[in-house]
Amino acid sequence: MTVDIVLNVLLLSFLAITGLAIARVRNLFPVAMLTGLYSLLSASLFQLLDAVDVALTEAAVGAGVMTVLFLATFGLTRAREKSVPRSRTAIGLVVTGLTGAALFYASLDMPHFGAADTPVQEHPLRERYLETVREEIDVPNAVTAVLASYRGYDTLGEV
């Protein structure tokens, strides 16, 4: 196995562990810290995948701004999560299940993964971007190259 695969698996494992910890902890301060850690791990994973634009946005917004907003909100709330009655938990589970079913139903109208006849695959600019991005920009990820170079002003505004 290459070093990249080992790092990807390691980061995904840490993401899963952090996500489970966020779901289990009921004290809000550790939840805010774990959420910031989750965003930092996500940004690291995006960096390894050569999506530096997404990594930068995740680090700035997820690990930076959201953690500060969570901590500022704690001045207005309790330190521990209030317990929820079983009836409200069941209602939440039903709403989540219905939302998931609606999303699954909506996804049935999507083209099959990897299909060659989708509008994205048939667009004339697709070939130009994929063929010339290496020579023009020298960025390994085509999406990052388009966002950071061809759409640089938009990306700068987002960051």
PDB file of C-alpha atoms in Angstrom:
ATOM      1  CA  MET A   1       0.000   0.000   0.000  1.00  0.00           C
ATOM      2  CA  THR A   2       1.203   3.477  -0.785  1.00  0.00           C
ATOM      3  CA  VAL A   3       1.611   6.215   1.769  1.00  0.00           C
ATOM      4  CA  ASP A   4      -1.349   8.131   0.312  1.00  0.00           C
ATOM      5  CA  ILE A   5      -3.714   5.205   0.803  1.00  0.00           C
ATOM      6  CA  VAL A   6      -2.509   4.668   4.372  1.00  0.00           C
ATOM      7  CA  LEU A   7      -2.994   8.364   5.180  1.00  0.00           C
ATOM      8  CA  ASN A   8      -6.457   8.382   3.587  1.00  0.00           C
ATOM      9  CA  VAL A   9      -7.539   5.328   5.587  1.00  0.00           C
ATOM     10  CA  LEU A  10      -6.054   6.796   8.769  1.00  0.00           C
ATOM     11  CA  LEU A  11      -7.829  10.133   8.283  1.00  0.00           C
ATOM     12  CA  LEU A  12     -11.129   8.424   7.446  1.00  0.00           C
ATOM     13  CA  SER A  13     -10.778   6.325  10.606  1.00  0.00           C
ATOM     14  CA  PHE A  14     -10.165   9.439  12.694  1.00  0.00           C
ATOM     15  CA  LEU A  15     -13.181  11.104  11.025  1.00  0.00           C
ATOM     16  CA  ALA A  16     -15.400   8.146  11.936  1.00  0.00           C
ATOM     17  CA  ILE A  17     -14.125   8.084  15.527  1.00  0.00           C
ATOM     18  CA  THR A  18     -14.625  11.841  15.883  1.00  0.00           C
ATOM     19  CA  GLY A  19     -18.142  11.611  14.410  1.00  0.00           C
ATOM     20  CA  LEU A  20     -19.093   8.878  16.866  1.00  0.00           C
ATOM     21  CA  ALA A  21     -17.637  10.896  19.738  1.00  0.00           C
ATOM     22  CA  ILE A  22     -19.693  13.947  18.687  1.00  0.00           C
ATOM     23  CA  ALA A  23     -22.848  11.814  18.687  1.00  0.00           C
ATOM     24  CA  ARG A  24     -22.128  10.366  22.156  1.00  0.00           C
ATOM     25  CA  VAL A  25     -20.992  13.452  24.124  1.00  0.00           C
ATOM     26  CA  ARG A  26     -23.722  15.504  25.802  1.00  0.00           C
ATOM     27  CA  ASN A  27     -21.599  18.376  27.122  1.00  0.00           C
ATOM     28  CA  LEU A  28     -21.578  21.160  24.526  1.00  0.00           C
ATOM     29  CA  PHE A  29     -18.004  22.456  24.948  1.00  0.00           C
ATOM     30  CA  PRO A  30     -16.378  19.139  23.955  1.00  0.00           C
ATOM     31  CA  VAL A  31     -18.854  18.896  21.068  1.00  0.00           C
ATOM     32  CA  ALA A  32     -17.647  22.262  19.752  1.00  0.00           C
ATOM     33  CA  MET A  33     -14.015  21.200  20.047  1.00  0.00           C
ATOM     34  CA  LEU A  34     -14.694  17.838  18.387  1.00  0.00           C
ATOM     35  CA  THR A  35     -16.583  19.585  15.572  1.00  0.00           C
ATOM     36  CA  GLY A  36     -13.555  21.810  14.954  1.00  0.00           C
ATOM     37  CA  LEU A  37     -11.333  18.715  14.961  1.00  0.00           C
ATOM     38  CA  TYR A  38     -13.672  17.008  12.484  1.00  0.00           C
ATOM     39  CA  SER A  39     -13.426  20.004  10.142  1.00  0.00           C
ATOM     40  CA  LEU A  40      -9.639  20.060  10.457  1.00  0.00           C
ATOM     41  CA  LEU A  41      -9.452  16.337   9.645  1.00  0.00           C
ATOM     42  CA  SER A  42     -11.769  16.894   6.666  1.00  0.00           C
ATOM     43  CA  ALA A  43      -9.561  19.719   5.421  1.00  0.00           C
ATOM     44  CA  SER A  44      -6.511  17.452   5.736  1.00  0.00           C
ATOM     45  CA  LEU A  45      -8.254  14.739   3.738  1.00  0.00           C
ATOM     46  CA  PHE A  46      -9.230  17.212   1.015  1.00  0.00           C
ATOM     47  CA  GLN A  47      -5.617  18.389   0.876  1.00  0.00           C
ATOM     48  CA  LEU A  48      -4.421  14.811   0.351  1.00  0.00           C
ATOM     49  CA  LEU A  49      -6.966  14.455  -2.466  1.00  0.00           C
ATOM     50  CA  ASP A  50      -5.460  17.552  -4.193  1.00  0.00           C
ATOM     51  CA  ALA A  51      -8.628  19.595  -3.649  1.00  0.00           C
ATOM     52  CA  VAL A  52      -6.858  22.530  -2.028  1.00  0.00           C
ATOM     53  CA  ASP A  53      -9.723  24.957  -2.667  1.00  0.00           C
ATOM     54  CA  VAL A  54     -12.142  22.780  -0.714  1.00  0.00           C
ATOM     55  CA  ALA A  55      -9.516  22.166   1.993  1.00  0.00           C
ATOM     56  CA  LEU A  56      -8.940  25.898   2.450  1.00  0.00           C
ATOM     57  CA  THR A  57     -12.657  26.630   2.651  1.00  0.00           C
ATOM     58  CA  GLU A  58     -13.236  23.766   5.103  1.00  0.00           C
ATOM     59  CA  ALA A  59     -10.381  24.927   7.322  1.00  0.00           C
ATOM     60  CA  ALA A  60     -11.484  28.557   7.306  1.00  0.00           C
ATOM     61  CA  VAL A  61     -15.219  28.039   7.687  1.00  0.00           C
ATOM     62  CA  GLY A  62     -15.470  24.677   9.450  1.00  0.00           C
ATOM     63  CA  ALA A  63     -12.540  24.724  11.849  1.00  0.00           C
ATOM     64  CA  GLY A  64     -12.270  28.488  12.220  1.00  0.00           C
ATOM     65  CA  VAL A  65     -15.520  30.406  12.005  1.00  0.00           C
ATOM     66  CA  MET A  66     -17.910  27.666  13.154  1.00  0.00           C
ATOM     67  CA  THR A  67     -15.862  26.864  16.253  1.00  0.00           C
ATOM     68  CA  VAL A  68     -15.858  30.540  17.218  1.00  0.00           C
ATOM     69  CA  LEU A  69     -19.622  30.764  16.615  1.00  0.00           C
ATOM     70  CA  PHE A  70     -20.239  27.646  18.715  1.00  0.00           C
ATOM     71  CA  LEU A  71     -18.181  29.027  21.581  1.00  0.00           C
ATOM     72  CA  ALA A  72     -19.928  32.413  21.358  1.00  0.00           C
ATOM     73  CA  THR A  73     -23.304  30.675  21.466  1.00  0.00           C
ATOM     74  CA  PHE A  74     -22.404  28.895  24.708  1.00  0.00           C
ATOM     75  CA  GLY A  75     -22.685  32.211  26.511  1.00  0.00           C
ATOM     76  CA  LEU A  76     -26.392  32.141  25.709  1.00  0.00           C
ATOM     77  CA  THR A  77     -27.165  28.466  26.381  1.00  0.00           C
ATOM     78  CA  ARG A  78     -26.735  25.730  28.956  1.00  0.00           C
ATOM     79  CA  ALA A  79     -23.535  23.740  29.247  1.00  0.00           C
ATOM     80  CA  ARG A  80     -25.291  20.380  28.844  1.00  0.00           C
ATOM     81  CA  GLU A  81     -27.777  19.167  26.293  1.00  0.00           C
ATOM     82  CA  LYS A  82     -31.328  18.928  27.603  1.00  0.00           C
ATOM     83  CA  SER A  83     -32.734  15.391  27.593  1.00  0.00           C
ATOM     84  CA  VAL A  84     -35.356  14.671  24.950  1.00  0.00           C
ATOM     85  CA  PRO A  85     -38.485  12.580  25.636  1.00  0.00           C
ATOM     86  CA  ARG A  86     -38.801   9.243  23.790  1.00  0.00           C
ATOM     87  CA  SER A  87     -41.860  10.449  21.837  1.00  0.00           C
ATOM     88  CA  ARG A  88     -39.879  13.311  20.279  1.00  0.00           C
ATOM     89  CA  THR A  89     -37.043  10.919  19.434  1.00  0.00           C
ATOM     90  CA  ALA A  90     -39.490   8.696  17.541  1.00  0.00           C
ATOM     91  CA  ILE A  91     -40.885  11.690  15.657  1.00  0.00           C
ATOM     92  CA  GLY A  92     -37.357  12.726  14.682  1.00  0.00           C
ATOM     93  CA  LEU A  93     -36.594   9.216  13.488  1.00  0.00           C
ATOM     94  CA  VAL A  94     -39.756   9.153  11.348  1.00  0.00           C
ATOM     95  CA  VAL A  95     -38.985  12.575   9.824  1.00  0.00           C
ATOM     96  CA  THR A  96     -35.405  11.491   9.101  1.00  0.00           C
ATOM     97  CA  GLY A  97     -36.618   8.264   7.485  1.00  0.00           C
ATOM     98  CA  LEU A  98     -39.157  10.117   5.311  1.00  0.00           C
ATOM     99  CA  THR A  99     -36.510  12.636   4.247  1.00  0.00           C
ATOM    100  CA  GLY A 100     -34.123   9.825   3.365  1.00  0.00           C
ATOM    101  CA  ALA A 101     -36.820   8.048   1.371  1.00  0.00           C
ATOM    102  CA  ALA A 102     -37.627  11.273  -0.528  1.00  0.00           C
ATOM    103  CA  LEU A 103     -33.943  11.819  -1.312  1.00  0.00           C
ATOM    104  CA  PHE A 104     -33.582   8.225  -2.468  1.00  0.00           C
ATOM    105  CA  TYR A 105     -36.656   8.585  -4.699  1.00  0.00           C
ATOM    106  CA  ALA A 106     -35.261  11.813  -6.164  1.00  0.00           C
ATOM    107  CA  SER A 107     -31.932  10.122  -6.874  1.00  0.00           C
ATOM    108  CA  LEU A 108     -33.643   7.517  -9.077  1.00  0.00           C
ATOM    109  CA  ASP A 109     -34.030  10.231 -11.746  1.00  0.00           C
ATOM    110  CA  MET A 110     -30.283  10.878 -11.849  1.00  0.00           C
ATOM    111  CA  PRO A 111     -28.122   9.402 -14.618  1.00  0.00           C
ATOM    112  CA  HIS A 112     -26.170   6.288 -13.729  1.00  0.00           C
ATOM    113  CA  PHE A 113     -22.711   6.793 -12.255  1.00  0.00           C
ATOM    114  CA  GLY A 114     -20.095   6.939 -15.004  1.00  0.00           C
ATOM    115  CA  ALA A 115     -22.629   7.017 -17.839  1.00  0.00           C
ATOM    116  CA  ALA A 116     -21.105   8.507 -20.990  1.00  0.00           C
ATOM    117  CA  ASP A 117     -24.313  10.153 -22.244  1.00  0.00           C
ATOM    118  CA  THR A 118     -24.901  12.603 -19.375  1.00  0.00           C
ATOM    119  CA  PRO A 119     -25.046  16.351 -20.110  1.00  0.00           C
ATOM    120  CA  VAL A 120     -21.824  16.910 -18.167  1.00  0.00           C
ATOM    121  CA  GLN A 121     -19.940  14.324 -20.214  1.00  0.00           C
ATOM    122  CA  GLU A 122     -21.232  15.705 -23.524  1.00  0.00           C
ATOM    123  CA  HIS A 123     -20.507  19.396 -22.889  1.00  0.00           C
ATOM    124  CA  PRO A 124     -17.920  20.801 -25.346  1.00  0.00           C
ATOM    125  CA  LEU A 125     -15.877  22.573 -22.646  1.00  0.00           C
ATOM    126  CA  ARG A 126     -15.278  19.302 -20.811  1.00  0.00           C
ATOM    127  CA  GLU A 127     -12.662  18.130 -23.297  1.00  0.00           C
ATOM    128  CA  ARG A 128     -10.903  21.491 -23.348  1.00  0.00           C
ATOM    129  CA  TYR A 129     -10.629  21.685 -19.573  1.00  0.00           C
ATOM    130  CA  LEU A 130      -9.474  18.103 -19.118  1.00  0.00           C
ATOM    131  CA  GLU A 131      -6.927  18.248 -21.948  1.00  0.00           C
ATOM    132  CA  THR A 132      -5.400  21.691 -21.380  1.00  0.00           C
ATOM    133  CA  VAL A 133      -5.556  22.118 -17.616  1.00  0.00           C
ATOM    134  CA  ARG A 134      -2.159  20.437 -17.050  1.00  0.00           C
ATOM    135  CA  GLU A 135      -0.328  22.675 -19.540  1.00  0.00           C
ATOM    136  CA  GLU A 136      -2.098  25.905 -18.624  1.00  0.00           C
ATOM    137  CA  ILE A 137      -2.204  25.691 -14.843  1.00  0.00           C
ATOM    138  CA  ASP A 138      -0.135  22.678 -13.695  1.00  0.00           C
ATOM    139  CA  VAL A 139      -2.556  21.653 -10.932  1.00  0.00           C
ATOM    140  CA  PRO A 140      -3.218  17.903 -10.591  1.00  0.00           C
ATOM    141  CA  ASN A 141      -6.931  18.188  -9.766  1.00  0.00           C
ATOM    142  CA  ALA A 142      -9.023  19.518 -12.679  1.00  0.00           C
ATOM    143  CA  VAL A 143     -11.806  20.826 -10.428  1.00  0.00           C
ATOM    144  CA  THR A 144      -9.320  22.728  -8.265  1.00  0.00           C
ATOM    145  CA  ALA A 145      -7.669  24.114 -11.385  1.00  0.00           C
ATOM    146  CA  VAL A 146     -10.962  25.411 -12.741  1.00  0.00           C
ATOM    147  CA  LEU A 147     -12.016  26.932  -9.419  1.00  0.00           C
ATOM    148  CA  ALA A 148      -8.642  28.414  -8.515  1.00  0.00           C
ATOM    149  CA  SER A 149      -7.673  29.708 -11.934  1.00  0.00           C
ATOM    150  CA  TYR A 150     -10.522  30.036 -14.403  1.00  0.00           C
ATOM    151  CA  ARG A 151     -12.927  31.090 -11.649  1.00  0.00           C
ATOM    152  CA  GLY A 152     -10.307  32.674  -9.395  1.00  0.00           C
ATOM    153  CA  TYR A 153     -12.276  35.778  -8.504  1.00  0.00           C
ATOM    154  CA  ASP A 154     -15.303  33.764  -7.428  1.00  0.00           C
ATOM    155  CA  THR A 155     -13.143  31.456  -5.326  1.00  0.00           C
ATOM    156  CA  LEU A 156     -11.366  34.447  -3.761  1.00  0.00           C
ATOM    157  CA  GLY A 157     -14.748  35.898  -2.835  1.00  0.00           C
ATOM    158  CA  GLU A 158     -15.855  32.587  -1.301  1.00  0.00           C
ATOM    159  CA  VAL A 159     -12.690  32.254   0.751  1.00  0.00           C
TER     160      VAL A 159
END
